[in-house]
mmCIF file of C-alpha atoms in Angstrom:
data_model
loop_
_atom_site.group_PDB
_atom_site.id
_atom_site.type_symbol
_atom_site.label_atom_id
_atom_site.label_comp_id
_atom_site.label_asym_id
_atom_site.label_seq_id
_atom_site.Cartn_x
_atom_site.Cartn_y
_atom_site.Cartn_z
ATOM 1 C CA UNK G 1 13.789 -6.560 7.264
ATOM 2 C CA UNK G 2 11.806 -7.558 4.196
ATOM 3 C CA UNK G 3 8.956 -9.557 5.603
ATOM 4 C CA UNK G 4 7.228 -10.208 2.262
ATOM 5 C CA UNK G 5 9.338 -11.320 -0.690
ATOM 6 C CA UNK G 6 7.839 -11.067 -4.167
ATOM 7 C CA UNK G 7 8.945 -12.499 -7.495
ATOM 8 C CA UNK G 8 9.462 -12.015 -10.332
ATOM 9 C CA UNK G 9 10.356 -8.335 -10.503
ATOM 10 C CA UNK G 10 8.985 -8.120 -14.033
ATOM 11 C CA UNK G 11 6.876 -10.385 -16.208
ATOM 12 C CA UNK G 12 5.976 -10.320 -19.869
ATOM 13 C CA UNK G 13 3.181 -12.529 -21.181
ATOM 14 C CA UNK G 14 1.249 -12.793 -24.390
ATOM 15 C CA UNK G 15 -2.421 -11.870 -24.533
ATOM 16 C CA UNK G 16 -4.474 -14.849 -23.428
ATOM 17 C CA UNK G 17 -1.646 -16.341 -21.403
ATOM 18 C CA UNK G 18 -1.415 -16.992 -17.669
ATOM 19 C CA UNK G 19 0.469 -14.589 -15.425
ATOM 20 C CA UNK G 20 1.816 -15.986 -12.154
ATOM 21 C CA UNK G 21 3.305 -13.886 -9.368
ATOM 22 C CA UNK G 22 4.663 -15.411 -6.181
ATOM 23 C CA UNK G 23 5.100 -14.147 -2.647
ATOM 24 C CA UNK G 24 6.565 -15.564 0.531
ATOM 25 C CA UNK G 25 6.202 -14.214 4.032
ATOM 26 C CA UNK G 26 8.033 -14.698 7.301
ATOM 27 C CA UNK G 27 5.748 -13.400 10.024
ATOM 28 C CA UNK G 28 3.385 -16.181 11.111
ATOM 29 C CA UNK G 29 1.115 -13.579 12.717
ATOM 30 C CA UNK G 30 0.012 -12.422 9.267
ATOM 31 C CA UNK G 31 -3.562 -13.489 8.635
ATOM 32 C CA UNK G 32 -4.758 -11.349 5.734
ATOM 33 C CA UNK G 33 -3.131 -11.436 2.316
ATOM 34 C CA UNK G 34 -4.338 -8.935 -0.298
ATOM 35 C CA UNK G 35 -3.079 -8.266 -3.772
ATOM 36 C CA UNK G 36 -3.035 -4.710 -5.046
ATOM 37 C CA UNK G 37 -2.892 -3.442 -8.619
ATOM 38 C CA UNK G 38 -1.245 -0.118 -9.353
ATOM 39 C CA UNK G 39 -1.300 1.847 -12.593
ATOM 40 C CA UNK G 40 1.194 4.666 -13.247
ATOM 41 C CA UNK G 41 0.235 7.827 -11.399
ATOM 42 C CA UNK G 42 -2.397 6.053 -9.325
ATOM 43 C CA UNK G 43 -2.534 4.648 -5.835
ATOM 44 C CA UNK G 44 -2.740 0.887 -5.286
ATOM 45 C CA UNK G 45 -6.210 -0.631 -5.640
ATOM 46 C CA UNK G 46 -7.315 -3.860 -3.991
ATOM 47 C CA UNK G 47 -7.651 -6.674 -6.499
ATOM 48 C CA UNK G 48 -8.372 -9.740 -4.400
ATOM 49 C CA UNK G 49 -7.582 -10.913 -0.873
ATOM 50 C CA UNK G 50 -7.438 -14.190 1.025
ATOM 51 C CA UNK G 51 -7.425 -15.316 4.628
ATOM 52 C CA UNK G 52 -5.374 -18.352 5.722
ATOM 53 C CA UNK G 53 -8.358 -20.571 6.442
ATOM 54 C CA UNK G 54 -8.758 -21.273 2.715
ATOM 55 C CA UNK G 55 -6.226 -22.501 0.172
ATOM 56 C CA UNK G 56 -7.655 -20.791 -2.886
ATOM 57 C CA UNK G 57 -9.882 -17.871 -3.791
ATOM 58 C CA UNK G 58 -11.091 -17.032 -7.257
ATOM 59 C CA UNK G 59 -12.672 -13.850 -8.544
ATOM 60 C CA UNK G 60 -13.201 -13.764 -12.271
ATOM 61 C CA UNK G 61 -9.850 -14.189 -14.006
ATOM 62 C CA UNK G 62 -7.899 -13.674 -10.771
ATOM 63 C CA UNK G 63 -7.044 -16.509 -8.373
ATOM 64 C CA UNK G 64 -5.023 -16.519 -5.165
ATOM 65 C CA UNK G 65 -3.405 -19.801 -4.127
ATOM 66 C CA UNK G 66 -2.308 -19.984 -0.492
ATOM 67 C CA UNK G 67 0.061 -22.472 1.154
ATOM 68 C CA UNK G 68 0.093 -21.856 4.880
ATOM 69 C CA UNK G 69 2.725 -24.475 5.742
ATOM 70 C CA UNK G 70 5.141 -23.070 3.175
ATOM 71 C CA UNK G 71 4.183 -19.478 4.027
ATOM 72 C CA UNK G 72 3.682 -18.743 0.367
ATOM 73 C CA UNK G 73 0.891 -17.343 -1.764
ATOM 74 C CA UNK G 74 0.546 -16.553 -5.410
ATOM 75 C CA UNK G 75 -1.624 -14.625 -7.847
ATOM 76 C CA UNK G 76 -2.717 -16.226 -11.087
ATOM 77 C CA UNK G 77 -4.199 -14.085 -13.845
ATOM 78 C CA UNK G 78 -5.939 -16.224 -16.424
ATOM 79 C CA UNK G 79 -6.498 -15.072 -20.009
ATOM 80 C CA UNK G 80 -4.223 -12.073 -19.425
ATOM 81 C CA UNK G 81 -5.229 -8.910 -21.298
ATOM 82 C CA UNK G 82 -3.238 -5.809 -22.299
ATOM 83 C CA UNK G 83 -5.388 -3.841 -19.843
ATOM 84 C CA UNK G 84 -3.902 -5.971 -17.056
ATOM 85 C CA UNK G 85 -0.515 -4.355 -17.680
ATOM 86 C CA UNK G 86 0.285 -2.742 -14.337
ATOM 87 C CA UNK G 87 2.392 -3.247 -11.224
ATOM 88 C CA UNK G 88 1.103 -5.854 -8.802
ATOM 89 C CA UNK G 89 1.909 -5.905 -5.118
ATOM 90 C CA UNK G 90 1.268 -8.684 -2.666
ATOM 91 C CA UNK G 91 0.800 -7.617 0.920
ATOM 92 C CA UNK G 92 0.152 -9.054 4.344
ATOM 93 C CA UNK G 93 -1.399 -7.832 7.540
ATOM 94 C CA UNK G 94 -1.963 -8.998 11.086
ATOM 95 C CA UNK G 95 -5.628 -8.349 11.764
ATOM 96 C CA UNK G 96 -5.084 -9.324 15.382
ATOM 97 C CA UNK G 97 -2.679 -6.459 15.847
ATOM 98 C CA UNK G 98 -3.808 -2.962 16.721
ATOM 99 C CA UNK G 99 -2.237 -1.238 13.724
ATOM 100 C CA UNK G 100 -3.199 -3.698 11.001
ATOM 101 C CA UNK G 101 -0.787 -1.955 8.697
ATOM 102 C CA UNK G 102 -0.011 -3.579 5.372
ATOM 103 C CA UNK G 103 3.449 -4.966 4.668
ATOM 104 C CA UNK G 104 4.012 -4.952 0.931
ATOM 105 C CA UNK G 105 6.218 -6.959 -1.401
ATOM 106 C CA UNK G 106 8.496 -5.125 -3.793
ATOM 107 C CA UNK G 107 6.131 -5.387 -6.746
ATOM 108 C CA UNK G 108 5.941 -7.103 -10.124
ATOM 109 C CA UNK G 109 5.658 -5.078 -13.305
ATOM 110 C CA UNK G 110 3.395 -7.048 -15.632
ATOM 111 C CA UNK G 111 3.326 -6.368 -19.345
ATOM 112 C CA UNK G 112 0.756 -8.171 -21.467
ATOM 113 C CA UNK G 113 1.594 -8.036 -25.165
ATOM 114 C CA UNK G 114 -1.298 -7.693 -27.644
ATOM 115 C CA UNK O 1 -16.116 10.418 -6.579
ATOM 116 C CA UNK O 2 -15.934 9.907 -2.827
ATOM 117 C CA UNK O 3 -12.590 8.107 -2.749
ATOM 118 C CA UNK O 4 -9.458 9.126 -0.888
ATOM 119 C CA UNK O 5 -8.033 12.383 -2.196
ATOM 120 C CA UNK O 6 -4.547 13.811 -1.739
ATOM 121 C CA UNK O 7 -3.141 17.240 -2.439
ATOM 122 C CA UNK O 8 -0.951 18.323 -3.997
ATOM 123 C CA UNK O 9 -0.386 15.539 -6.500
ATOM 124 C CA UNK O 10 3.144 16.701 -7.186
ATOM 125 C CA UNK O 11 5.548 18.798 -5.155
ATOM 126 C CA UNK O 12 9.008 19.909 -6.145
ATOM 127 C CA UNK O 13 11.057 21.575 -3.465
ATOM 128 C CA UNK O 14 14.623 22.484 -2.678
ATOM 129 C CA UNK O 15 16.599 20.701 -0.034
ATOM 130 C CA UNK O 16 16.060 22.256 3.374
ATOM 131 C CA UNK O 17 12.549 23.530 2.684
ATOM 132 C CA UNK O 18 9.458 22.397 4.560
ATOM 133 C CA UNK O 19 6.560 20.726 2.774
ATOM 134 C CA UNK O 20 3.053 19.748 3.833
ATOM 135 C CA UNK O 21 0.722 17.228 2.225
ATOM 136 C CA UNK O 22 -2.977 16.778 2.822
ATOM 137 C CA UNK O 23 -5.119 13.655 2.745
ATOM 138 C CA UNK O 24 -8.911 13.575 2.767
ATOM 139 C CA UNK O 25 -10.090 10.041 3.569
ATOM 140 C CA UNK O 26 -13.375 8.449 2.656
ATOM 141 C CA UNK O 27 -15.985 9.965 4.923
ATOM 142 C CA UNK O 28 -16.829 7.900 7.988
ATOM 143 C CA UNK O 29 -13.538 6.002 7.752
ATOM 144 C CA UNK O 30 -12.165 6.159 11.268
ATOM 145 C CA UNK O 31 -8.660 4.938 10.462
ATOM 146 C CA UNK O 32 -6.097 6.671 8.283
ATOM 147 C CA UNK O 33 -2.650 5.466 7.244
ATOM 148 C CA UNK O 34 0.364 7.128 5.669
ATOM 149 C CA UNK O 35 2.760 5.100 3.536
ATOM 150 C CA UNK O 36 5.855 6.015 1.547
ATOM 151 C CA UNK O 37 6.683 4.431 -1.788
ATOM 152 C CA UNK O 38 10.057 4.804 -3.456
ATOM 153 C CA UNK O 39 10.678 3.979 -7.088
ATOM 154 C CA UNK O 40 10.482 0.278 -7.795
ATOM 155 C CA UNK O 41 9.400 -0.629 -4.274
ATOM 156 C CA UNK O 42 6.186 -1.389 -2.488
ATOM 157 C CA UNK O 43 4.636 1.107 -0.077
ATOM 158 C CA UNK O 44 6.120 1.201 3.411
ATOM 159 C CA UNK O 45 4.093 2.010 6.508
ATOM 160 C CA UNK O 46 4.831 5.344 8.180
ATOM 161 C CA UNK O 47 2.080 6.002 10.704
ATOM 162 C CA UNK O 48 -1.623 5.663 11.362
ATOM 163 C CA UNK O 49 -4.472 7.428 13.103
ATOM 164 C CA UNK O 50 -7.542 6.075 14.810
ATOM 165 C CA UNK O 51 -9.918 9.048 14.632
ATOM 166 C CA UNK O 52 -7.702 11.959 15.759
ATOM 167 C CA UNK O 53 -5.213 9.884 17.761
ATOM 168 C CA UNK O 54 -1.860 8.977 16.227
ATOM 169 C CA UNK O 55 -1.281 5.487 17.588
ATOM 170 C CA UNK O 56 1.889 4.214 15.968
ATOM 171 C CA UNK O 57 4.887 5.554 14.082
ATOM 172 C CA UNK O 58 7.345 3.539 12.028
ATOM 173 C CA UNK O 59 11.107 3.793 12.458
ATOM 174 C CA UNK O 60 11.030 5.378 8.992
ATOM 175 C CA UNK O 61 9.336 8.443 10.440
ATOM 176 C CA UNK O 62 12.241 10.575 11.573
ATOM 177 C CA UNK O 63 11.910 13.617 13.833
ATOM 178 C CA UNK O 64 11.624 15.791 10.734
ATOM 179 C CA UNK O 65 8.273 14.215 9.952
ATOM 180 C CA UNK O 66 5.068 15.103 11.729
ATOM 181 C CA UNK O 67 1.512 14.070 11.020
ATOM 182 C CA UNK O 68 -1.785 15.310 12.353
ATOM 183 C CA UNK O 69 -5.448 14.506 12.049
ATOM 184 C CA UNK O 70 -6.916 17.304 14.128
ATOM 185 C CA UNK O 71 -10.623 16.588 13.875
ATOM 186 C CA UNK O 72 -10.498 12.963 12.923
ATOM 187 C CA UNK O 73 -11.214 13.791 9.306
ATOM 188 C CA UNK O 74 -8.448 15.041 6.999
ATOM 189 C CA UNK O 75 -4.793 14.521 7.831
ATOM 190 C CA UNK O 76 -1.604 16.414 7.074
ATOM 191 C CA UNK O 77 1.947 15.143 6.793
ATOM 192 C CA UNK O 78 4.717 17.710 7.181
ATOM 193 C CA UNK O 79 8.368 17.181 6.388
ATOM 194 C CA UNK O 80 10.756 19.753 7.771
ATOM 195 C CA UNK O 81 14.200 20.468 6.354
ATOM 196 C CA UNK O 82 13.666 18.153 3.405
ATOM 197 C CA UNK O 83 16.506 15.963 2.195
ATOM 198 C CA UNK O 84 17.008 14.364 -1.204
ATOM 199 C CA UNK O 85 16.319 10.995 0.379
ATOM 200 C CA UNK O 86 12.781 12.165 1.147
ATOM 201 C CA UNK O 87 11.949 12.055 -2.563
ATOM 202 C CA UNK O 88 9.175 9.484 -2.882
ATOM 203 C CA UNK O 89 5.469 9.000 -3.392
ATOM 204 C CA UNK O 90 3.534 9.596 -0.179
ATOM 205 C CA UNK O 91 0.346 7.565 -0.071
ATOM 206 C CA UNK O 92 -2.621 7.912 2.209
ATOM 207 C CA UNK O 93 -5.105 5.112 2.849
ATOM 208 C CA UNK O 94 -8.268 4.898 4.901
ATOM 209 C CA UNK O 95 -10.459 2.140 6.257
ATOM 210 C CA UNK O 96 -13.114 1.378 8.817
ATOM 211 C CA UNK O 97 -11.628 -0.234 11.887
ATOM 212 C CA UNK O 98 -13.678 -2.676 13.871
ATOM 213 C CA UNK O 99 -14.424 -6.326 14.456
ATOM 214 C CA UNK O 100 -16.160 -8.168 11.692
ATOM 215 C CA UNK O 101 -15.389 -5.592 9.030
ATOM 216 C CA UNK O 102 -13.194 -5.924 5.980
ATOM 217 C CA UNK O 103 -9.578 -4.951 6.452
ATOM 218 C CA UNK O 104 -9.492 -3.344 3.008
ATOM 219 C CA UNK O 105 -7.531 -0.138 2.859
ATOM 220 C CA UNK O 106 -8.498 2.355 0.179
ATOM 221 C CA UNK O 107 -5.563 4.309 -1.201
ATOM 222 C CA UNK O 108 -5.419 7.800 -2.562
ATOM 223 C CA UNK O 109 -3.473 8.725 -5.727
ATOM 224 C CA UNK O 110 -0.477 9.868 -3.712
ATOM 225 C CA UNK O 111 1.676 12.981 -3.570
ATOM 226 C CA UNK O 112 4.934 12.685 -5.474
ATOM 227 C CA UNK O 113 7.679 14.653 -3.746
ATOM 228 C CA UNK O 114 10.882 15.588 -5.523
ATOM 229 C CA UNK O 115 13.603 17.211 -3.453
ATOM 230 C CA UNK O 116 16.251 18.971 -5.545
#
């Protein structure tokens, strides 16, 4: 059962443009929503994370928007740069659970054209 | 660099052989996770350790898989009688478990397994 659905599968934007990646979750017990960035041959690295008590979190050019009622959250990358070209994964976790394992989306391959 | 390290980075084996991977977490991280990532997919949870205790195993972890963390530091993941369907990237992540601490998991670079 895919508990976190991510779209689009791939995204191509021009340098300076805005990249938007969307995720939807099913499990209402999720209460921690990180985004990970992965470059080829590397493990995922935390980019930014949000908890459901806020609707938006911004760190530099990266912003998470969170809609608890719709069970959706999205990543916005402003002023996208070629160095942002990577695969992005949304994830979710239940911090109240004992395992707190991450459930990942299927990933979005972002290409930023120079 | 004191991040999570994994060895080997790549492993090619023939079907039916046994393989073992090692993960060295960030020191003082008391929790360690194993995930599997197939091509074009996000990582999927396999199992986790709190110190040396293995507390949960996913349905994905068949009887051919075994994981250990004998002294609560490094961990090993062994796959016996490998099958072609085991081909994937095996990722290790570590974190500090406790109340009031960040839930961030730090991932290693992974071990890419190819079963011929």
